Amino acid sequence: MNEKQRSIILSSSSRFPPPPGVRLSYGTAGFRADSLLLESTVFRVGILAALRSLNTHSVIGLMITASHNKVSDNGIKISDPSGGMLSQDWEPFADALANAPDSQHLAQLIDDFVKKENIPLEEAESAEILLGRDTRPSGESLLDAAKQGIISIVGAVAVDMGVLTTPQLHWMVRARNKAMKATELDYFNQLSSSFRCLIDLIPQGSAVNKMNDNVVVDGANGVGGEKLEVLKKILNGLDMEIRNSGKEGVLNEGVGADYVQKEKVAPRGFGPADAGIRCASLDGDADRLVYFSVLSNANNKIDLVDGDKILSLFALFIKEQLSTLNKNEGDKENKCYRPTLGVVQTAYANGASTDYLKQSGLEIMFTPTGVKYLHEKAAEYDIGIYFEANGHGTILFSEGFLHWLDGRNSELALTSKGSEQHKAAMRLLAVSKLINQAVGDALSGLLLVEAILKHMGWSIHRWNELYHDLPSKQLKVKVVDRSVIVTEKAETVVVRPLGIQEAINIETAKYPRGRCFVRPSGTEDVVRVYAEATTQEAADNLASSIARLVDQFLGFGNS
Ligand code: 16G
Ligand code: MG
């Protein structure tokens, strides 16, 4: 790099020294820590985003958020040109940048990387980075640090998009790079018009009653609740009440999708008076969605309808529309395109959901935890549906299939307008516009669930009855060094330390339908344990005994 560029980096980075003695790592979905530790990291990620933009000749996104974590935490997620997560090849560079001890080392790292990747620095190229943040109070100053990082690369421009959900920012980055309309209003308009289209296509006589019409949403006291209030104003055809929209309570405190899914209790603001009503919960940056219904007689207990069941509902609907579309087409090659349809889950998927999906004739693949893995796998299909049990997921449509579908839809509009086949084509097209193609999105997911339930005439109970979850339990174990655990086969088998998997197998075999796995967290300094069995007591016992094993093998010995 030339002297001018070098001296800008040296002088601007000296204003953002790294906190002494702290090592931050890129993790599963970006950097996350106490907000007071993050200025330097966010500044440096600003530099990385500018370089990535130069390298890809595309718009990049930076989102300041710590998702479902506590309000005093914050973090930064990076959106690649496709709207997906940062390419994994760049993660080591992100790690190295964040941990460079001083400005000189930082400048050297950048210089080396620019040379290695042939990044067109100082070649009059321009770079553009869209910035978003959630509602955390630390967001504004961190956003400023990101801007300073971005503009310390010559030719790079930072565009502040304001307070957004994470999926909104990813959607905008994708739209910008496809030269599509990309404002927040465009996002809302696309969601509301495709939702309306699905509602207008509901078969006459679907059994909809008043109870089924109403949904109550927990906004986690975060950005999702705020945005839903805006969306609600332009939505037509959905009776929605929003609670925990952030005007009073604390972000993620006793509220939100992560809390509801992990604790299996109703969030604050919900109680026995809501028994029987369809309820949904978003996480702090609105990229996760779960449903639940409050039980009338127990203290805040709920029936949880998690990401696995959302996945099952989506898969069922898509499969039904595809088979209607291809009905009676026999061997007519050009008319009957049989798209590949695949479902992607992680080891956290409840075994009952996997059994159900298999019985429904769907192809299921497993990947490690983390959206970047699921998304990549789902993109291998014409229609790939992925979900984590925690409620993060979406449906991806391949360009090739959408192109064919568009053509088929126009043809059907001419030859058999309003036929079942034509409606199925229109529904699939509407789903592809409603559901976020960049990343899992609680707002668009919610609208799709609502549209499908109305289409089926189903209550939340009918939906929940698709299958019965096997009782499960999750625990976390504090260890000296979680990286000692190495897993394979989508995190279902531990290959290091030696011997631990054999011990897990022996323990698990004691429980009918027992299933158990351990994995190092990608976001916290812990090892996570998941156990499943036929009764809650058995799942609890299995999880506890495996947690003890983990502790024996690599803990502090303090079980
Ligand atoms: C991050 C991931 C989420 C995953 C979670 C696991 C993204 C956008 N988010 O929040 O998908 O389930 O990490 O956390 O990839 P853990 O590694 O601490 O269990
Ligand atoms: Mg989130």
Coordinates of C-alpha atoms and ligand atoms in Angstrom, one line a residue:
M1 CA 0.0 0.0 0.0
N2 CA 1.2 3.5 -0.6
E3 CA 2.4 5.9 2.1
K4 CA -0.8 7.9 2.1
Q5 CA -3.0 4.9 2.7
R6 CA -0.6 3.6 5.3
S7 CA -0.5 6.8 7.3
I8 CA -4.3 7.0 7.3
I9 CA -4.6 3.5 8.7
L10 CA -1.8 4.2 11.3
S11 CA -3.4 7.5 12.5
S12 CA -7.0 6.4 12.6
S13 CA -6.3 3.0 14.2
S14 CA -4.3 4.7 17.0
R15 CA -7.6 6.2 18.1
F16 CA -9.1 2.7 18.5
P17 CA -6.5 0.7 20.6
P18 CA -7.5 -2.9 21.3
P19 CA -8.4 -3.6 25.0
P20 CA -5.4 -5.0 26.7
G21 CA -5.4 -8.7 27.5
V22 CA -8.6 -9.6 25.6
R23 CA -8.7 -12.0 22.7
L24 CA -11.8 -11.8 20.5
S25 CA -12.6 -14.5 18.0
Y26 CA -14.9 -14.3 14.9
G27 CA -17.1 -17.1 16.2
T28 CA -20.1 -18.6 14.5
A29 CA -21.6 -15.4 13.2
G30 CA -19.2 -12.6 13.8
F31 CA -17.7 -10.9 16.9
R32 CA -19.7 -10.7 20.1
A33 CA -18.6 -9.4 23.5
D34 CA -19.3 -6.9 26.2
S35 CA -20.0 -3.6 24.3
L36 CA -17.2 -1.8 26.2
L37 CA -14.6 -4.1 24.7
L38 CA -15.7 -3.8 21.1
E39 CA -14.7 -0.4 19.6
S40 CA -11.4 -1.5 18.3
T41 CA -12.8 -4.7 16.8
V42 CA -15.7 -2.9 15.1
F43 CA -13.3 -0.3 13.7
R44 CA -11.1 -3.0 12.2
V45 CA -14.1 -4.9 10.8
G46 CA -15.0 -1.6 9.1
I47 CA -11.6 -1.9 7.3
L48 CA -12.2 -5.5 6.5
A49 CA -15.6 -4.7 5.0
A50 CA -14.1 -2.0 2.8
L51 CA -11.5 -4.4 1.5
R52 CA -14.1 -7.1 0.9
S53 CA -16.2 -4.6 -1.1
L54 CA -13.1 -3.7 -3.2
N55 CA -12.3 -7.3 -3.7
T56 CA -15.8 -8.3 -4.8
H57 CA -16.7 -5.1 -6.5
S58 CA -19.9 -5.2 -4.6
V59 CA -21.8 -3.7 -1.7
I60 CA -21.1 -5.2 1.7
G61 CA -23.1 -4.9 4.9
L62 CA -22.2 -4.5 8.6
M63 CA -24.7 -5.0 11.3
I64 CA -24.1 -3.9 14.9
T65 CA -26.0 -6.4 17.0
A66 CA -25.6 -9.0 19.7
S67 CA -28.8 -10.7 18.7
H68 CA -30.4 -12.5 21.7
N69 CA -27.6 -11.7 24.2
K70 CA -28.0 -9.3 27.0
V71 CA -28.4 -5.6 26.3
S72 CA -24.9 -4.6 27.6
D73 CA -23.3 -6.9 25.0
N74 CA -22.9 -6.0 21.4
G75 CA -21.3 -7.4 18.3
I76 CA -20.8 -7.2 14.6
K77 CA -22.1 -9.4 11.7
I78 CA -20.8 -9.0 8.1
S79 CA -23.0 -9.5 5.1
D80 CA -21.3 -10.7 1.9
P81 CA -22.5 -9.5 -1.5
S82 CA -25.1 -12.3 -1.8
G83 CA -26.7 -11.2 1.5
G84 CA -25.3 -14.3 3.2
M85 CA -22.6 -14.5 5.9
L86 CA -19.0 -13.5 5.2
S87 CA -17.2 -16.1 3.1
Q88 CA -15.5 -18.5 5.5
D89 CA -12.1 -18.0 3.7
W90 CA -12.0 -14.5 5.2
E91 CA -12.7 -15.5 8.8
P92 CA -9.0 -16.1 9.7
F93 CA -8.2 -12.6 8.4
A94 CA -11.1 -11.2 10.5
D95 CA -9.6 -13.0 13.6
A96 CA -6.1 -11.7 12.8
L97 CA -7.3 -8.1 12.3
A98 CA -9.2 -8.1 15.5
N99 CA -6.2 -9.3 17.5
A100 CA -3.4 -7.3 16.0
P101 CA -1.7 -5.8 19.0
D102 CA -1.0 -2.3 17.7
S103 CA -1.4 0.0 14.6
Q104 CA 1.9 -1.1 13.1
H105 CA 1.0 -4.7 13.1
L106 CA -2.5 -3.9 11.8
A107 CA -1.1 -2.0 8.9
Q108 CA 1.3 -4.8 8.1
L109 CA -1.5 -7.4 8.2
I110 CA -3.6 -5.4 5.8
D111 CA -0.7 -4.8 3.5
D112 CA 0.1 -8.6 3.4
F113 CA -3.5 -9.5 2.9
V114 CA -4.1 -7.0 0.1
K115 CA -1.1 -8.4 -1.7
K116 CA -2.1 -12.0 -1.2
E117 CA -5.7 -11.5 -2.3
N118 CA -4.8 -9.0 -5.1
I119 CA -7.2 -6.5 -3.7
P120 CA -7.5 -3.4 -5.9
L121 CA -6.5 -0.9 -3.2
E122 CA -5.5 2.5 -4.5
E123 CA -6.8 1.8 -8.0
A124 CA -9.5 4.4 -8.0
E125 CA -12.0 1.6 -7.2
S126 CA -14.9 2.6 -5.0
A127 CA -16.2 0.5 -2.1
E128 CA -19.6 0.8 -0.4
I129 CA -20.7 -0.5 2.9
L130 CA -24.3 -0.4 4.3
L131 CA -24.4 -0.1 8.0
G132 CA -27.2 -1.1 10.3
R133 CA -27.7 -1.5 14.1
D134 CA -30.2 -2.9 16.5
T135 CA -31.7 -0.9 19.4
R136 CA -28.8 -1.4 21.9
P137 CA -27.6 1.9 23.4
S138 CA -24.0 1.1 22.5
G139 CA -25.0 0.8 18.9
E140 CA -24.5 4.4 17.9
S141 CA -20.9 4.8 19.1
L142 CA -19.9 1.4 17.7
L143 CA -21.5 2.4 14.4
D144 CA -19.3 5.4 14.4
A145 CA -16.2 3.2 15.0
A146 CA -17.2 1.1 12.0
K147 CA -17.5 4.2 9.8
Q148 CA -14.1 5.4 10.9
G149 CA -12.7 2.0 9.9
I150 CA -14.4 2.0 6.5
I151 CA -13.3 5.5 5.6
S152 CA -9.7 4.8 6.5
I153 CA -9.6 2.8 3.2
V154 CA -9.3 5.3 0.4
G155 CA -12.3 5.3 -1.8
A156 CA -14.6 3.5 0.6
V157 CA -18.0 5.0 1.6
A158 CA -20.2 4.1 4.6
V159 CA -23.9 4.5 4.3
D160 CA -25.8 4.5 7.6
M161 CA -29.1 2.7 7.1
G162 CA -30.2 3.4 10.6
V163 CA -31.9 1.0 13.1
L164 CA -32.7 -2.3 11.3
T165 CA -33.2 -5.9 11.9
T166 CA -30.3 -8.1 10.8
P167 CA -32.3 -9.8 8.0
Q168 CA -33.4 -6.4 6.7
L169 CA -29.8 -5.3 6.3
H170 CA -28.8 -8.6 4.6
W171 CA -31.9 -8.2 2.3
M172 CA -30.8 -4.7 1.3
V173 CA -27.2 -5.8 0.6
R174 CA -28.5 -8.6 -1.7
A175 CA -31.0 -6.3 -3.4
R176 CA -28.4 -3.6 -4.0
N177 CA -26.1 -6.1 -5.6
K178 CA -28.8 -7.4 -7.8
A179 CA -29.8 -3.9 -8.9
M180 CA -33.2 -4.3 -7.3
K181 CA -35.1 -1.8 -5.2
A182 CA -33.4 -1.9 -1.8
T183 CA -34.9 0.6 0.7
E184 CA -36.6 -0.3 3.9
L185 CA -39.9 0.7 2.3
D186 CA -39.2 -1.7 -0.6
Y187 CA -38.6 -4.4 1.9
F188 CA -41.9 -3.8 3.7
N189 CA -43.8 -3.5 0.4
Q190 CA -42.4 -6.8 -0.9
L191 CA -43.4 -8.6 2.3
S192 CA -46.8 -7.1 2.4
S193 CA -47.7 -7.6 -1.3
S194 CA -46.5 -11.2 -1.4
F195 CA -48.3 -12.0 1.8
R196 CA -51.5 -10.5 0.4
C197 CA -51.0 -12.6 -2.8
L198 CA -50.9 -15.8 -0.7
I199 CA -54.0 -14.7 1.3
D200 CA -55.9 -14.0 -1.9
L201 CA -55.0 -17.5 -3.2
I202 CA -56.4 -19.3 -0.1
P203 CA -58.9 -21.9 -1.3
Q204 CA -62.5 -20.9 -0.7
G205 CA -64.0 -22.5 2.4
S206 CA -60.8 -22.9 4.4
A207 CA -62.0 -23.2 8.0
V208 CA -60.9 -19.9 9.4
N209 CA -62.4 -18.8 12.7
K210 CA -61.8 -15.7 14.8
M211 CA -59.4 -17.4 17.2
N212 CA -57.3 -18.6 14.3
D213 CA -57.1 -15.1 12.9
N214 CA -55.3 -13.5 15.8
V215 CA -51.6 -13.8 16.5
V216 CA -49.8 -12.2 19.4
V217 CA -46.1 -11.5 18.9
D218 CA -43.4 -11.0 21.6
G219 CA -40.9 -8.5 20.0
A220 CA -38.1 -9.3 22.6
N221 CA -38.1 -5.5 23.4
G222 CA -35.9 -5.1 20.4
V223 CA -35.8 -3.9 16.9
G224 CA -38.1 -6.7 15.6
G225 CA -41.0 -5.4 17.7
E226 CA -40.5 -1.9 16.4
K227 CA -40.4 -3.0 12.8
L228 CA -43.4 -5.2 13.1
E229 CA -45.4 -2.1 14.3
V230 CA -44.4 -0.4 11.0
L231 CA -45.2 -3.5 8.9
K232 CA -48.5 -3.9 10.6
K233 CA -49.7 -0.5 9.3
I234 CA -49.3 -1.5 5.7
L235 CA -50.3 -5.2 6.1
N236 CA -53.7 -6.2 5.0
G237 CA -55.2 -9.5 6.1
L238 CA -53.6 -10.2 9.4
D239 CA -54.9 -9.5 12.9
M240 CA -51.7 -9.0 14.9
E241 CA -51.0 -7.7 18.4
I242 CA -47.4 -6.9 19.3
R243 CA -46.1 -7.0 22.9
N244 CA -42.6 -6.3 24.3
S245 CA -42.1 -3.9 21.4
G246 CA -39.3 -2.1 23.3
K247 CA -41.1 0.9 24.7
E248 CA -40.7 -0.3 28.3
G249 CA -39.0 -3.6 29.1
V250 CA -35.3 -4.5 28.7
L251 CA -34.1 -6.1 25.5
N252 CA -34.0 -9.9 25.8
E253 CA -34.7 -9.9 29.5
G254 CA -37.2 -12.6 30.2
V255 CA -38.4 -12.2 26.6
G256 CA -37.5 -13.2 23.1
A257 CA -37.2 -16.4 21.0
D258 CA -34.0 -17.6 22.6
Y259 CA -35.5 -17.4 26.1
V260 CA -38.8 -19.0 25.1
Q261 CA -37.1 -21.8 23.2
K262 CA -34.5 -22.6 25.8
E263 CA -36.6 -22.1 28.9
K264 CA -39.8 -23.4 27.5
V265 CA -41.8 -20.7 29.4
A266 CA -43.9 -17.8 28.3
P267 CA -42.1 -14.5 27.9
R268 CA -42.9 -11.5 30.1
G269 CA -46.2 -9.9 29.2
F270 CA -47.8 -13.2 28.5
G271 CA -49.9 -15.3 30.9
P272 CA -52.7 -17.7 31.5
A273 CA -55.2 -15.2 30.0
D274 CA -53.5 -16.0 26.6
A275 CA -54.2 -19.7 26.8
G276 CA -55.2 -21.1 23.5
I277 CA -54.1 -18.1 21.5
R278 CA -51.4 -18.4 18.8
C279 CA -48.3 -16.6 20.0
A280 CA -44.9 -16.0 18.4
S281 CA -41.6 -14.7 19.7
L282 CA -38.7 -13.0 17.8
D283 CA -35.1 -12.7 19.0
G284 CA -33.3 -9.4 19.7
D285 CA -32.3 -8.8 16.0
A286 CA -35.3 -10.6 14.5
D287 CA -33.5 -13.4 12.7
R288 CA -35.1 -16.1 14.8
L289 CA -38.8 -17.0 15.2
V290 CA -40.6 -19.5 17.4
Y291 CA -44.3 -20.0 18.1
F292 CA -45.9 -21.1 21.3
S293 CA -49.2 -21.4 23.1
V294 CA -49.6 -20.7 26.8
L295 CA -51.0 -23.6 28.9
S296 CA -53.9 -22.6 31.0
N297 CA -53.1 -24.4 34.2
A298 CA -49.4 -24.4 34.7
N299 CA -47.1 -21.6 35.8
N300 CA -46.1 -20.0 32.6
K301 CA -45.6 -23.3 30.9
I302 CA -46.0 -23.4 27.1
D303 CA -46.4 -25.7 24.2
L304 CA -43.4 -24.7 22.1
V305 CA -43.7 -24.8 18.4
D306 CA -40.0 -24.4 17.4
G307 CA -37.9 -24.0 14.2
D308 CA -38.3 -27.7 13.4
K309 CA -42.1 -27.4 13.3
I310 CA -41.9 -24.2 11.2
L311 CA -39.6 -26.1 8.8
S312 CA -42.1 -29.0 8.7
L313 CA -45.0 -26.6 8.0
F314 CA -43.1 -24.9 5.2
A315 CA -41.9 -28.2 3.7
L316 CA -45.4 -29.6 3.7
F317 CA -46.8 -26.6 1.9
I318 CA -44.1 -26.4 -0.7
K319 CA -44.4 -30.1 -1.4
E320 CA -48.1 -29.8 -1.8
Q321 CA -47.8 -26.8 -4.2
L322 CA -45.1 -28.6 -6.3
S323 CA -47.3 -31.7 -6.6
T324 CA -50.3 -29.6 -7.7
L325 CA -48.1 -27.8 -10.2
N326 CA -46.9 -31.0 -11.7
K327 CA -50.2 -32.8 -11.6
N328 CA -51.3 -34.4 -14.9
E329 CA -48.1 -33.3 -16.6
G330 CA -47.1 -36.9 -17.2
D331 CA -43.9 -37.1 -19.2
K332 CA -44.3 -33.8 -20.9
E333 CA -40.7 -32.9 -20.5
N334 CA -40.7 -29.2 -20.9
K335 CA -43.8 -28.6 -18.7
C336 CA -42.9 -30.9 -15.9
Y337 CA -39.7 -29.7 -14.2
R338 CA -39.0 -31.8 -11.1
P339 CA -37.1 -29.5 -8.9
T340 CA -34.8 -30.9 -6.3
L341 CA -36.3 -30.3 -2.9
G342 CA -34.1 -30.7 0.2
V343 CA -34.4 -30.0 3.9
V344 CA -31.4 -29.1 6.1
Q345 CA -31.2 -29.5 9.8
T346 CA -28.6 -29.6 12.6
A347 CA -28.1 -32.2 15.3
Y348 CA -30.3 -30.0 17.5
A349 CA -33.3 -30.9 15.4
N350 CA -35.7 -33.0 17.5
G351 CA -35.5 -36.6 16.4
A352 CA -39.3 -36.7 16.0
S353 CA -39.1 -33.9 13.4
T354 CA -36.5 -35.8 11.4
D355 CA -38.6 -38.9 11.5
Y356 CA -41.7 -37.0 10.4
L357 CA -39.9 -35.3 7.5
K358 CA -38.5 -38.6 6.4
Q359 CA -41.9 -40.2 6.5
S360 CA -43.2 -37.3 4.4
G361 CA -40.7 -38.4 1.7
L362 CA -38.3 -35.5 2.1
E363 CA -34.6 -35.6 1.6
I364 CA -32.8 -34.4 4.8
M365 CA -29.2 -33.3 5.2
F366 CA -27.4 -32.3 8.4
T367 CA -24.8 -29.7 8.9
P368 CA -22.9 -28.2 11.9
T369 CA -24.7 -25.5 13.9
G370 CA -24.5 -22.0 12.3
V371 CA -26.4 -20.4 9.5
K372 CA -23.4 -20.2 7.2
Y373 CA -23.3 -24.1 7.1
L374 CA -27.1 -24.6 6.7
H375 CA -27.5 -21.9 4.1
E376 CA -24.6 -23.3 2.0
K377 CA -26.1 -26.8 2.0
A378 CA -29.7 -25.5 1.2
A379 CA -28.4 -23.6 -1.8
E380 CA -27.4 -26.9 -3.4
Y381 CA -31.1 -27.6 -4.1
D382 CA -33.7 -25.9 -6.4
I383 CA -35.7 -25.4 -3.3
G384 CA -33.7 -25.8 -0.1
I385 CA -35.4 -25.3 3.3
Y386 CA -33.3 -24.9 6.3
F387 CA -34.0 -24.3 10.0
E388 CA -32.3 -24.6 13.3
A389 CA -34.5 -25.7 16.1
N390 CA -33.9 -22.3 17.7
G391 CA -35.9 -20.7 14.9
H392 CA -33.4 -19.5 12.4
G393 CA -34.1 -20.5 8.9
T394 CA -35.5 -19.7 5.5
I395 CA -36.3 -21.2 2.1
L396 CA -33.9 -20.8 -0.8
F397 CA -35.0 -20.9 -4.4
S398 CA -32.5 -21.4 -7.2
E399 CA -32.3 -18.9 -10.0
G400 CA -32.9 -21.7 -12.5
F401 CA -36.1 -22.9 -10.9
L402 CA -37.4 -19.4 -10.5
H403 CA -36.8 -18.7 -14.1
W404 CA -38.7 -21.9 -15.1
L405 CA -41.5 -21.1 -12.6
D406 CA -41.9 -17.6 -14.0
G407 CA -42.3 -18.9 -17.5
R408 CA -44.6 -21.7 -16.5
N409 CA -46.7 -19.2 -14.6
S410 CA -47.1 -16.9 -17.6
E411 CA -48.0 -20.0 -19.7
L412 CA -50.7 -21.1 -17.3
A413 CA -52.1 -17.6 -17.1
L414 CA -52.8 -17.9 -20.8
T415 CA -53.9 -21.5 -21.0
S416 CA -55.7 -22.1 -17.7
K417 CA -55.9 -19.0 -15.7
G418 CA -57.2 -19.6 -12.2
S419 CA -56.7 -23.4 -12.4
E420 CA -55.3 -25.2 -9.4
Q421 CA -52.0 -25.5 -11.3
H422 CA -51.9 -21.8 -12.0
K423 CA -52.6 -21.0 -8.4
A424 CA -49.8 -23.4 -7.2
A425 CA -47.4 -21.6 -9.5
M426 CA -48.5 -18.2 -8.2
R427 CA -48.2 -19.4 -4.6
L428 CA -44.7 -20.6 -5.1
L429 CA -43.6 -17.4 -6.7
A430 CA -45.2 -15.4 -3.8
V431 CA -43.3 -17.6 -1.3
S432 CA -40.0 -16.9 -3.1
K433 CA -40.7 -13.1 -2.7
L434 CA -42.0 -13.2 0.8
I435 CA -39.4 -15.4 2.4
N436 CA -36.0 -13.7 2.8
Q437 CA -33.5 -15.2 0.3
A438 CA -30.5 -13.7 2.1
V439 CA -30.9 -15.1 5.6
G440 CA -33.4 -16.3 8.1
D441 CA -35.9 -13.6 8.9
A442 CA -38.4 -13.6 11.7
L443 CA -40.7 -11.0 10.1
S444 CA -41.0 -12.7 6.7
G445 CA -41.1 -16.2 8.4
L446 CA -44.0 -15.0 10.6
L447 CA -46.0 -13.8 7.6
L448 CA -45.4 -17.1 5.8
V449 CA -46.4 -19.2 8.8
E450 CA -49.6 -17.1 9.1
A451 CA -50.4 -17.4 5.4
I452 CA -49.9 -21.2 5.4
L453 CA -52.0 -21.7 8.6
K454 CA -54.8 -19.7 7.0
H455 CA -54.4 -21.7 3.8
M456 CA -54.6 -25.0 5.7
G457 CA -57.3 -23.7 8.1
W458 CA -55.1 -24.9 10.9
S459 CA -55.0 -23.7 14.5
I460 CA -51.6 -23.7 16.3
H461 CA -52.7 -26.9 18.0
R462 CA -53.4 -28.7 14.8
W463 CA -50.0 -27.6 13.6
N464 CA -48.3 -28.7 16.8
E465 CA -49.9 -32.1 16.4
L466 CA -47.9 -32.8 13.2
Y467 CA -45.7 -34.8 15.4
H468 CA -44.8 -35.0 19.1
D469 CA -41.4 -33.7 20.1
L470 CA -39.2 -36.2 22.0
P471 CA -38.4 -34.7 25.4
S472 CA -35.0 -33.1 25.3
K473 CA -32.5 -31.3 27.6
Q474 CA -29.7 -28.9 27.0
L475 CA -26.9 -28.1 29.4
K476 CA -23.7 -26.2 29.2
V477 CA -20.4 -27.1 30.9
K478 CA -17.7 -24.6 31.7
V479 CA -14.3 -25.9 30.6
V480 CA -10.7 -24.7 30.6
D481 CA -10.5 -24.8 26.8
R482 CA -13.5 -25.7 24.6
S483 CA -11.3 -26.0 21.5
V484 CA -10.1 -29.3 22.9
I485 CA -13.3 -30.8 21.7
V486 CA -13.3 -31.7 18.1
T487 CA -16.4 -33.0 16.4
E488 CA -17.3 -34.7 13.1
K489 CA -20.4 -35.8 11.2
A490 CA -22.3 -32.6 11.7
E491 CA -21.3 -32.4 15.3
T492 CA -22.8 -35.8 16.2
V493 CA -19.5 -37.5 16.9
V494 CA -16.6 -36.3 19.1
V495 CA -13.2 -37.4 17.7
R496 CA -11.1 -35.6 20.3
P497 CA -10.3 -36.1 23.2
L498 CA -10.0 -39.8 22.5
G499 CA -12.3 -42.0 24.5
I500 CA -15.0 -39.5 25.3
Q501 CA -17.3 -40.6 22.4
E502 CA -17.1 -44.2 23.5
A503 CA -18.1 -43.2 27.0
I504 CA -21.0 -41.1 25.6
N505 CA -22.2 -44.1 23.6
I506 CA -22.2 -46.4 26.6
E507 CA -24.2 -43.9 28.6
T508 CA -26.7 -43.2 25.8
A509 CA -27.3 -46.9 25.1
K510 CA -28.9 -47.1 28.6
Y511 CA -31.9 -45.0 27.4
P512 CA -34.6 -46.1 25.0
R513 CA -34.4 -43.8 21.9
G514 CA -31.6 -42.0 23.7
R515 CA -29.6 -39.6 21.6
C516 CA -26.9 -37.3 22.8
F517 CA -24.1 -35.1 21.5
V518 CA -21.7 -32.5 22.8
R519 CA -20.1 -29.6 20.9
P520 CA -18.0 -26.6 21.7
S521 CA -20.1 -23.4 21.6
G522 CA -19.2 -21.0 18.8
T523 CA -20.3 -18.0 20.8
E524 CA -19.6 -18.7 24.4
D525 CA -16.7 -20.2 26.4
V526 CA -18.6 -23.5 27.1
V527 CA -19.2 -27.0 25.8
R528 CA -22.9 -27.6 25.1
V529 CA -24.6 -30.9 25.8
Y530 CA -27.9 -32.0 24.1
A531 CA -29.8 -35.1 25.1
E532 CA -33.1 -36.6 24.0
A533 CA -35.0 -39.6 25.3
T534 CA -38.6 -40.9 25.6
T535 CA -39.3 -39.2 28.9
Q536 CA -38.2 -35.8 30.3
E537 CA -36.7 -37.4 33.3
A538 CA -34.6 -39.7 31.1
A539 CA -33.5 -36.8 28.9
D540 CA -32.5 -34.8 32.0
N541 CA -30.6 -37.7 33.5
L542 CA -28.8 -38.5 30.2
A543 CA -27.8 -34.8 29.8
S544 CA -26.5 -34.6 33.4
S545 CA -24.4 -37.8 33.1
I546 CA -22.9 -36.6 29.8
A547 CA -22.2 -33.2 31.3
R548 CA -20.3 -35.0 34.1
L549 CA -18.3 -36.9 31.5
V550 CA -17.4 -33.7 29.7
D551 CA -16.3 -32.3 33.0
Q552 CA -14.2 -35.4 33.8
F553 CA -12.5 -35.3 30.4
L554 CA -11.8 -31.6 30.2
G555 CA -13.4 -29.5 32.8
F556 CA -12.3 -27.9 36.0
G557 CA -13.2 -31.1 37.8
N558 CA -16.0 -29.3 39.6
S559 CA -19.1 -31.1 38.5
Ligands
16G1 C1 -25.2 -18.0 16.3 C2 -25.7 -18.5 15.0 C3 -26.9 -19.5 15.2 C4 -26.4 -20.6 16.1 C5 -25.8 -20.1 17.4 C6 -25.2 -21.3 18.1 C7 -25.9 -17.3 12.9 C8 -26.5 -16.1 12.2 N1 -26.2 -17.4 14.2 O1 -26.2 -17.3 17.0 O2 -27.3 -20.0 14.0 O3 -27.5 -21.5 16.4 O4 -24.8 -19.2 17.1 O5 -24.5 -20.8 19.2 O6 -25.2 -18.1 12.4 P1 -23.5 -21.7 20.1 O7 -22.4 -22.1 19.1 O8 -23.1 -20.8 21.2 O9 -24.3 -22.9 20.5
MG2 MG -30.4 -13.3 16.2

